[in-house]
Tab-separated table of C-alpha atoms in Angstrom:
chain	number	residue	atom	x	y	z
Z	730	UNK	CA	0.000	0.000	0.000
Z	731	UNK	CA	1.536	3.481	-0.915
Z	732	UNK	CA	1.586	6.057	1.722
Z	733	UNK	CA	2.218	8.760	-0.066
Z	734	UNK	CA	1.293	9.324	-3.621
Z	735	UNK	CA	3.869	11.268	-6.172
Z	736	UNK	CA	1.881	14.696	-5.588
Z	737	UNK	CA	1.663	14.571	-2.349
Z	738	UNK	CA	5.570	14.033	-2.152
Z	739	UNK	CA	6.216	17.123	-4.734
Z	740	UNK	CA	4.137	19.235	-2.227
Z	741	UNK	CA	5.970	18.108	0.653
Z	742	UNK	CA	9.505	18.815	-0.925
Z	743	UNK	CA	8.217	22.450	-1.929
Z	744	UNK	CA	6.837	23.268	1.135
Z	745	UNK	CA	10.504	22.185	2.204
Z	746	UNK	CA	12.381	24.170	0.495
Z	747	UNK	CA	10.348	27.827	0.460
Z	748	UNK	CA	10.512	27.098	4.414
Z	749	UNK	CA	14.546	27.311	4.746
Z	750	UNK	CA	14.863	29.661	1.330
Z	751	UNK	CA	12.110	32.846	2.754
Z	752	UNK	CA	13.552	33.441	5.766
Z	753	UNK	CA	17.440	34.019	3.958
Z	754	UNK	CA	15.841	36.133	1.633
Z	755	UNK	CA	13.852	38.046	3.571
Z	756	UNK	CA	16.847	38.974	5.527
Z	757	UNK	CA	18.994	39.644	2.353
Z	758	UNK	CA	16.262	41.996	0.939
Z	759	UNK	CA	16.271	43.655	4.702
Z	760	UNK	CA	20.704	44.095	4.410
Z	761	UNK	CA	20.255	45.487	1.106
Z	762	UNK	CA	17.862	48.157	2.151
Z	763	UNK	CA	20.183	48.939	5.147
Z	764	UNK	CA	22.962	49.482	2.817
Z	765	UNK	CA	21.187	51.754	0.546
Z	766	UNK	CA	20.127	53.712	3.140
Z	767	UNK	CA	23.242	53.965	4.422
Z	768	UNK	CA	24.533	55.259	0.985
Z	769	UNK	CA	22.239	57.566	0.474
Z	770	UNK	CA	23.584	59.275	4.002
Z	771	UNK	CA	27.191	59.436	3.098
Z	772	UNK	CA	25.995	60.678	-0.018
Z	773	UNK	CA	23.774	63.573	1.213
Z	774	UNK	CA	26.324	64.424	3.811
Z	775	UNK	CA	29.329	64.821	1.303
Z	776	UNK	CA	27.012	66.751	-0.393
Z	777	UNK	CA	26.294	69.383	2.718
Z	778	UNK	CA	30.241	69.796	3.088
Z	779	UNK	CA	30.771	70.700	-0.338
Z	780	UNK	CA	28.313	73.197	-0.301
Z	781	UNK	CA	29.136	74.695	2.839
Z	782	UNK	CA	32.711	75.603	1.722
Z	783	UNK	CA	31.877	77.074	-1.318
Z	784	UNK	CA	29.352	78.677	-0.262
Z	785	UNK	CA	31.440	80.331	2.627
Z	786	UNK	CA	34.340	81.423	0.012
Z	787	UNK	CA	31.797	82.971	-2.247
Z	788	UNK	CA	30.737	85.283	0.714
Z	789	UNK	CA	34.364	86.158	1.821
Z	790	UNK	CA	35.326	86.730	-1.570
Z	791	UNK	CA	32.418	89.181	-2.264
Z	792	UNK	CA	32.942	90.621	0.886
Z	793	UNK	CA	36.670	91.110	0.209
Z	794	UNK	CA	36.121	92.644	-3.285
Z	795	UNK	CA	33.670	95.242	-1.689
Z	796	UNK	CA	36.259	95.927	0.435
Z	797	UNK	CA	38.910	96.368	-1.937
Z	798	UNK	CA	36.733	98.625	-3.810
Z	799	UNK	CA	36.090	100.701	-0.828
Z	800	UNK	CA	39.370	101.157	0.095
Z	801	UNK	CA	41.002	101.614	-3.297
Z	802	UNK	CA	40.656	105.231	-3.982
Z	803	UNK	CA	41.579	106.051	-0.087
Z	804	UNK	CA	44.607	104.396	-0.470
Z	805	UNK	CA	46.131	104.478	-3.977
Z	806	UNK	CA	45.436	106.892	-6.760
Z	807	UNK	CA	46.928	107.049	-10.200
Z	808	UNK	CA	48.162	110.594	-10.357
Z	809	UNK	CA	51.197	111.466	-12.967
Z	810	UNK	CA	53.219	113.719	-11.616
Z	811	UNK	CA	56.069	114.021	-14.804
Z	812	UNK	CA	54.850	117.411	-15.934
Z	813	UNK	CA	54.920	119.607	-12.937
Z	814	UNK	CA	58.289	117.959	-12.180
Z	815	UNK	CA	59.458	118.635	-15.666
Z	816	UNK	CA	58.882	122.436	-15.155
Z	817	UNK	CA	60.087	122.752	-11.707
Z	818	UNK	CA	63.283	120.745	-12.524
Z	819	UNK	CA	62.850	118.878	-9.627
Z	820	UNK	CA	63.607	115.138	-9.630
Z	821	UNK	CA	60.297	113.080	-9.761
Z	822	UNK	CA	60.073	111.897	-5.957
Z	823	UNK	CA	57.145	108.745	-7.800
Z	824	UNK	CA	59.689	107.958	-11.007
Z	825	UNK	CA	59.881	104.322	-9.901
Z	826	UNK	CA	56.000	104.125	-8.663
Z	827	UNK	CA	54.350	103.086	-11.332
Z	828	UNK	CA	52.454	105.826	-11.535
Z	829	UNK	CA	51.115	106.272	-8.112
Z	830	UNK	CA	50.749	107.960	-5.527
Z	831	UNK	CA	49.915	107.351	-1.924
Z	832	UNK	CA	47.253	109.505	-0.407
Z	833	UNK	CA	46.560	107.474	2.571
Z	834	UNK	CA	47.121	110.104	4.602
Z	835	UNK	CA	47.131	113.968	3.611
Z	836	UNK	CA	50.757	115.604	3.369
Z	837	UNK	CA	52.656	112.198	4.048
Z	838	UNK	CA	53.788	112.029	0.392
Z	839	UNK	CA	55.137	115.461	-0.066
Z	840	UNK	CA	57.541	115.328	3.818
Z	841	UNK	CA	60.644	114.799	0.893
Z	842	UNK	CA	59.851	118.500	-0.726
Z	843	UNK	CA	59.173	120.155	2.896
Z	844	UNK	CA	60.967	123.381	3.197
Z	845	UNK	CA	63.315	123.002	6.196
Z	846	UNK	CA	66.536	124.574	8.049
Z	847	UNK	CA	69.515	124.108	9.903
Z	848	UNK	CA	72.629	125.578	11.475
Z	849	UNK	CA	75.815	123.580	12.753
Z	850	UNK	CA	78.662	125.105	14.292
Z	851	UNK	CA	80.781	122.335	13.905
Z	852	UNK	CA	83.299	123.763	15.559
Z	853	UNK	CA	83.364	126.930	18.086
Z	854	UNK	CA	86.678	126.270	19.980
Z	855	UNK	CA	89.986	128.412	21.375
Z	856	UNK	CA	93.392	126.717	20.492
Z	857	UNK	CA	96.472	126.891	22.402
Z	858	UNK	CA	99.777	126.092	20.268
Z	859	UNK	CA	103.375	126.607	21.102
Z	860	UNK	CA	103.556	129.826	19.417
Z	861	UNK	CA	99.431	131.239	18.773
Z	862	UNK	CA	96.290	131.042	20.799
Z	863	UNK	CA	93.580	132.321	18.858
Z	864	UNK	CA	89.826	131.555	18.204
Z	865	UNK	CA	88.595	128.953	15.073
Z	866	UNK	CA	84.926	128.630	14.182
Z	867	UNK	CA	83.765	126.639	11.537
Z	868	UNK	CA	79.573	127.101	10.634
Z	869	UNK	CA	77.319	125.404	7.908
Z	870	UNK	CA	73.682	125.972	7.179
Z	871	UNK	CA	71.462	125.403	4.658
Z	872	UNK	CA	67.382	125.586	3.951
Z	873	UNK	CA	65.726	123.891	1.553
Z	874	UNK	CA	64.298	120.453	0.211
Z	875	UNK	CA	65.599	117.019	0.250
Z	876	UNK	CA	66.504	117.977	-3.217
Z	877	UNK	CA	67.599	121.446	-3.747
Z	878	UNK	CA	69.144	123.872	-1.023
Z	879	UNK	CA	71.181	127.009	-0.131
Z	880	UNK	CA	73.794	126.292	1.625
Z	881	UNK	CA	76.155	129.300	3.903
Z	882	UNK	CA	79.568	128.135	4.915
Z	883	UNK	CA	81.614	130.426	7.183
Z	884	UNK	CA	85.048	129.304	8.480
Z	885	UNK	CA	87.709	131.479	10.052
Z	886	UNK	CA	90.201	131.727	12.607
Z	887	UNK	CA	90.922	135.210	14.746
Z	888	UNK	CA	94.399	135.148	16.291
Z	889	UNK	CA	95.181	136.892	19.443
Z	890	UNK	CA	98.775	136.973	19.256
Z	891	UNK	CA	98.986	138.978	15.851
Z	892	UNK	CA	95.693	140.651	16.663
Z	893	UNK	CA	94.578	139.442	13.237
Z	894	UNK	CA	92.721	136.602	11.747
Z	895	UNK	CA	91.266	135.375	8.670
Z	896	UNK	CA	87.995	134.307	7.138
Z	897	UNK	CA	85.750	132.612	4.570
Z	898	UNK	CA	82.220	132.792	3.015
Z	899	UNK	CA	80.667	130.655	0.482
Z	900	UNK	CA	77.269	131.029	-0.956
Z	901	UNK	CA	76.196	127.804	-2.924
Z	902	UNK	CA	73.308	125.989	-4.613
Z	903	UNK	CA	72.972	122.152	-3.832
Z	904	UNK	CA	70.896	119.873	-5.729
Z	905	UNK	CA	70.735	115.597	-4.733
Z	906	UNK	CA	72.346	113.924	-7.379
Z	907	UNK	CA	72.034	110.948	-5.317
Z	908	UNK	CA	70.701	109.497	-2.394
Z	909	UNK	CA	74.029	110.092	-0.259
Z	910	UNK	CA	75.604	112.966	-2.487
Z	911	UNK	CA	74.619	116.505	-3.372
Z	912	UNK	CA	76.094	118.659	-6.170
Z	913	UNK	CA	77.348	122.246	-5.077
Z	914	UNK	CA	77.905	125.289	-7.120
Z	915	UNK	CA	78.566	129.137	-6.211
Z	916	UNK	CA	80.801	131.855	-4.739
Z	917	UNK	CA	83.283	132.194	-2.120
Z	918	UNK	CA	84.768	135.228	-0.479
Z	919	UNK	CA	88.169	135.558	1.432
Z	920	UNK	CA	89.657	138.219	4.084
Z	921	UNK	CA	92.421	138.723	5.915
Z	922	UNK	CA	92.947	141.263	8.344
Z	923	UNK	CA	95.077	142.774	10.604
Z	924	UNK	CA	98.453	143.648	11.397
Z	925	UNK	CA	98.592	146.460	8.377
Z	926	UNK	CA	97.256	143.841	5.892
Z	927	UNK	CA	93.433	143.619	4.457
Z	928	UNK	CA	93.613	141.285	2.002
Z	929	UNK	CA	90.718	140.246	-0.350
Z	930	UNK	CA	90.191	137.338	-3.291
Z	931	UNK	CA	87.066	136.389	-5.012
Z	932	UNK	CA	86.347	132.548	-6.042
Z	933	UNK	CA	84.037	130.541	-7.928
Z	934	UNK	CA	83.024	127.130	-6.244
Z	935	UNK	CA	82.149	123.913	-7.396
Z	936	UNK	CA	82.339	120.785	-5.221
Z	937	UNK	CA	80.319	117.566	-3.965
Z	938	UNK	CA	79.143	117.097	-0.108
Z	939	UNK	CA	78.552	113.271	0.940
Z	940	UNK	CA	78.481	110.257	2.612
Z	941	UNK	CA	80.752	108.130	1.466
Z	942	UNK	CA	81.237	104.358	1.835
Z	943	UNK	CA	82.022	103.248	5.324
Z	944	UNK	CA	80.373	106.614	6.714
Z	945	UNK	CA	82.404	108.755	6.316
Z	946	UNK	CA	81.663	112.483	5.202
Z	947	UNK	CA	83.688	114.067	2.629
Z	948	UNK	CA	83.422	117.467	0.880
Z	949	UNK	CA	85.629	117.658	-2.005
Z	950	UNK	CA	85.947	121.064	-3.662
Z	951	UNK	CA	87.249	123.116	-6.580
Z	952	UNK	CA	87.883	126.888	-6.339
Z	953	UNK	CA	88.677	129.537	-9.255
Z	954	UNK	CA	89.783	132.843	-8.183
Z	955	UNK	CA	89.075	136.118	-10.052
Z	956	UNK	CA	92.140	135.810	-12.159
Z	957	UNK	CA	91.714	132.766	-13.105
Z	958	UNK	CA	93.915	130.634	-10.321
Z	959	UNK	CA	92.825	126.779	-9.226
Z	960	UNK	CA	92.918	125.443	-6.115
Z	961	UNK	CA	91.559	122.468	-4.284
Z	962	UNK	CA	90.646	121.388	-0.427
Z	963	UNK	CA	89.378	117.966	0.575
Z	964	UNK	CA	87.506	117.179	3.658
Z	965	UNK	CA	86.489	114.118	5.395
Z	966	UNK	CA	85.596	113.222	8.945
Z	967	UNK	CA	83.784	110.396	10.550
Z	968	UNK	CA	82.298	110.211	14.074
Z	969	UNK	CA	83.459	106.731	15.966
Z	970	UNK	CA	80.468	106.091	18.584
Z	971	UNK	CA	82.039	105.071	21.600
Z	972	UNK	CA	78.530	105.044	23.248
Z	973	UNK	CA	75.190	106.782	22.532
Z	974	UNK	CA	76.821	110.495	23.867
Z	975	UNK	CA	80.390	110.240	23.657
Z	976	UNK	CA	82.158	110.136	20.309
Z	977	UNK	CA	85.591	110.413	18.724
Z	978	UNK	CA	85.711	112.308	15.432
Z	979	UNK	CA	88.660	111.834	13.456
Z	980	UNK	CA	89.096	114.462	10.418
Z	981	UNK	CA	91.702	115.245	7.793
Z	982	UNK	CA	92.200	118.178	5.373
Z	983	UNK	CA	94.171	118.730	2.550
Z	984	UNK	CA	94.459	121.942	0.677
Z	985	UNK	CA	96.614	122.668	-2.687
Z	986	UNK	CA	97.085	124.879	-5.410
Z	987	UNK	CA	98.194	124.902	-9.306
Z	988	UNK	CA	99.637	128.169	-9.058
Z	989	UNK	CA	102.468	129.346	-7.228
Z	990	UNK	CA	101.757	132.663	-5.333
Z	991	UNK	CA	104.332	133.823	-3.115
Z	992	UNK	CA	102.357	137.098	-1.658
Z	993	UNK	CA	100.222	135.111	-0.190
Z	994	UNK	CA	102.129	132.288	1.311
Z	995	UNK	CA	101.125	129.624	-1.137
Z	996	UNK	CA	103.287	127.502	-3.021
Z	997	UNK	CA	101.887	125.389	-6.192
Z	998	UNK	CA	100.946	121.425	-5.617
Z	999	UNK	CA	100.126	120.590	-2.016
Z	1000	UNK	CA	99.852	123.127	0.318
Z	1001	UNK	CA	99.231	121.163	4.106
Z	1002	UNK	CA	97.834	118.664	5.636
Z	1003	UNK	CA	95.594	118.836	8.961
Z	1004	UNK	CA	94.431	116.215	10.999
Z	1005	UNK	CA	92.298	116.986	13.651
Z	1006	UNK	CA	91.048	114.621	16.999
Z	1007	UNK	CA	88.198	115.688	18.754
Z	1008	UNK	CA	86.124	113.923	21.334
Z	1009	UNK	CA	82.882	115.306	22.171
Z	1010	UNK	CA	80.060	113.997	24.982
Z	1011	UNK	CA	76.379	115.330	23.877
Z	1012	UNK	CA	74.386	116.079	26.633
Z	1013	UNK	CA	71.808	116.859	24.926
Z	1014	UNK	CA	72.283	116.352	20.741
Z	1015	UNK	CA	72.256	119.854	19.997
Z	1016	UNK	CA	75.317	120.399	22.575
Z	1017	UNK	CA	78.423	118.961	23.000
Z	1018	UNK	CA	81.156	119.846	24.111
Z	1019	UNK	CA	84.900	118.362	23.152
Z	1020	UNK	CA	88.399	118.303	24.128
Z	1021	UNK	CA	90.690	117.448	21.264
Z	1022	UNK	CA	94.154	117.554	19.529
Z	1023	UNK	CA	95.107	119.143	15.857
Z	1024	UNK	CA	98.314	118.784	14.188
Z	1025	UNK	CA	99.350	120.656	10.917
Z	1026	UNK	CA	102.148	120.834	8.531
Z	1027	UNK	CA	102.353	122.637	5.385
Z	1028	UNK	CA	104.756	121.413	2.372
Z	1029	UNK	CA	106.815	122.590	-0.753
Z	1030	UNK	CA	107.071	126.215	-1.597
Z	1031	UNK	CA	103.740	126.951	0.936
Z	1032	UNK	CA	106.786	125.886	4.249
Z	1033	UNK	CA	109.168	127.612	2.488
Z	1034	UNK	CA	107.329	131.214	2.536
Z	1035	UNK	CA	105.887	130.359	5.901
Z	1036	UNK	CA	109.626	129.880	7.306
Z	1037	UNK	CA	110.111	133.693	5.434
Z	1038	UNK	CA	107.682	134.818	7.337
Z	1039	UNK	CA	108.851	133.515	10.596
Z	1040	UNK	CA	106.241	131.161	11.322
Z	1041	UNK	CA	106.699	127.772	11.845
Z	1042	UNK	CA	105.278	124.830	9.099
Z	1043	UNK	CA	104.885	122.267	11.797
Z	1044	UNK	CA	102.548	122.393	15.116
Z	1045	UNK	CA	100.464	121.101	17.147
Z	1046	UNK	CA	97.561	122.612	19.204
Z	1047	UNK	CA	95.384	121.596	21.859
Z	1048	UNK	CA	91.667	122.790	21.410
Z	1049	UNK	CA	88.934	123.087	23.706
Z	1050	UNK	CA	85.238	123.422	22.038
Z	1051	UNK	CA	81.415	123.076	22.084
Z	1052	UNK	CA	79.350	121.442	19.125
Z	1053	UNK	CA	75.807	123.103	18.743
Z	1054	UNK	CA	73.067	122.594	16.228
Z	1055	UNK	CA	70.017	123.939	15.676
């Protein structure tokens, strides 16, 4: 006798199998949803952080190019300066801008064309020598721009013992060449006097006054005199900072001639050499005053007439002095 019949056995094995397959596929249909959903997140948060940055720069950078338009004409301006500098003869203090000009701040961009002034007595001093004691002064001053400026130089000496003395004036135009060096052109006027003499000569002056390498200032010059004689003096000096207020100035002089001129003590080539020590403590930097040492001797013809004359071509003199500036 058969139990089970063919159909019922096909049934049996169906019901079988959809009762271990269902539950597997229920959960694989479940896993895949989890995923997706998952997916779709990451994907809408990737999406957030890419807007957000952009977003963000777009702002800054529109509020940085309202900025920079606000603040454009405040700060920079294109102004072209070549033709008022052209008819002043001034050099072009924006040549190398580009073309602009700051305006930031009103006056700032003209302080290099400000009219100013100032006197130096670079030295004011009584000298005591073997032989002389007499009085030396040497003044500058000057008023003008950065570029151009008169300058008034007045050196002398008075000399007690031959209750005479000697002096010079120069009156000269100075115009920057450079940014250390200034160009110098005009007149110079000498006297001597005393002692039954009143001697008087008449120059033209050119020369350069600057800083040179190392920092040291030098003021070459040439001088023609009314009848057409050439001579030549070199200065340099350089201040030596042994602290903030006292300082040792070293300076040298040389003066010669291409003419001989025995009436007034000067032989042609080289005429003397000076070298002066002077230390100074600045109480305040307009004041200061110095102790120092100067030592001269004149050469060629220029000792010869001086040895004439009974004056000596060698010495040495102590010198006591105050600096002042103002």
């Amino acid at each position: 006798m058969k139990i089970f019949n063919q159909h019922s056995i096909n049934g049996f094995l169906i019901t079988l199998f959809l009762s271990i397959m269902l539950p597997n596929m229920v959960r694989a249909s479940e896993k895949d949803t989890s995923v997706n959903n998952a997916r779709m997140k990451m994907d809408s948060n990737q999406s957030k952080e890419k807007e957000k940055p952009q977003s963000s720069m777009s702002m800054k950078t529109d509020s940085n190019e309202s900025m920079g338009k606000e603040k454009a004409p405040d700060s920079m301006s294109m102004k072209m300066n070549s033709n008022d500098n052209k008819a002043t003869g001034t050099r072009d203090p924006f040549a190398n801008s580009g073309g602009y000009e700051y305006t930031g701040m009103g006056g700032w961009e003209e302080t290099d064309e400000m009219t100013v002034s100032k006197v130096i007595f670079d030295q004011l001093e009584y000298r005591n020598g073997n032989n002389t004691k007499l009085n030396r002064w040497d003044m500058q001053g000057w008023r003008g721009t950065d570029y151009e400026k008169f300058w008034v130089k007045f050196e002398g000496r008075d000399i007690k013992s031959e209750s005479g003395g000697e002096f010079e004036v120069q009156g000269l135009y100075s115009k920057a060449v450079s940014a250390f060096w200034d160009i110098q052109y005009g007149a110079r006027y000498d006297r001597a006097y005393g002692s039954g003499k009143n001697d008087e000569r008449y120059f033209g002056v050119i020369g350069v006054q600057g800083l040179a390498p190392y920092w040291f200032e030098v003021e070459p010059a040439l001088f023609v005199d009314s009848n057409g004689k050439i001579s030549a003096r070199i200065v340099a000096a350089y201040d030596l900072l042994l602290s903030q207020r006292l300082i040792l100035q070293p300076r040298a002089e040389i003066n010669a001639s291409a003419s001989d001129l025995p009436e007034l003590g000067i032989g042609q080539g080289v005429n003397d050499f000076q070298l002066d020590l002077r230390l100074r403590y600045e109480f305040k930097r307009e004041i200061a005053p110095y102790i120092g040492i100067t030592w001269q001797k004149k050469y060629g013809d220029s000792a010869k007439y001086s040895q004439q004359q009974d004056s000596s071509s060698e010495f040495t003199e102590v010198v006591l002095g105050v600096r002042i500036w103002f």
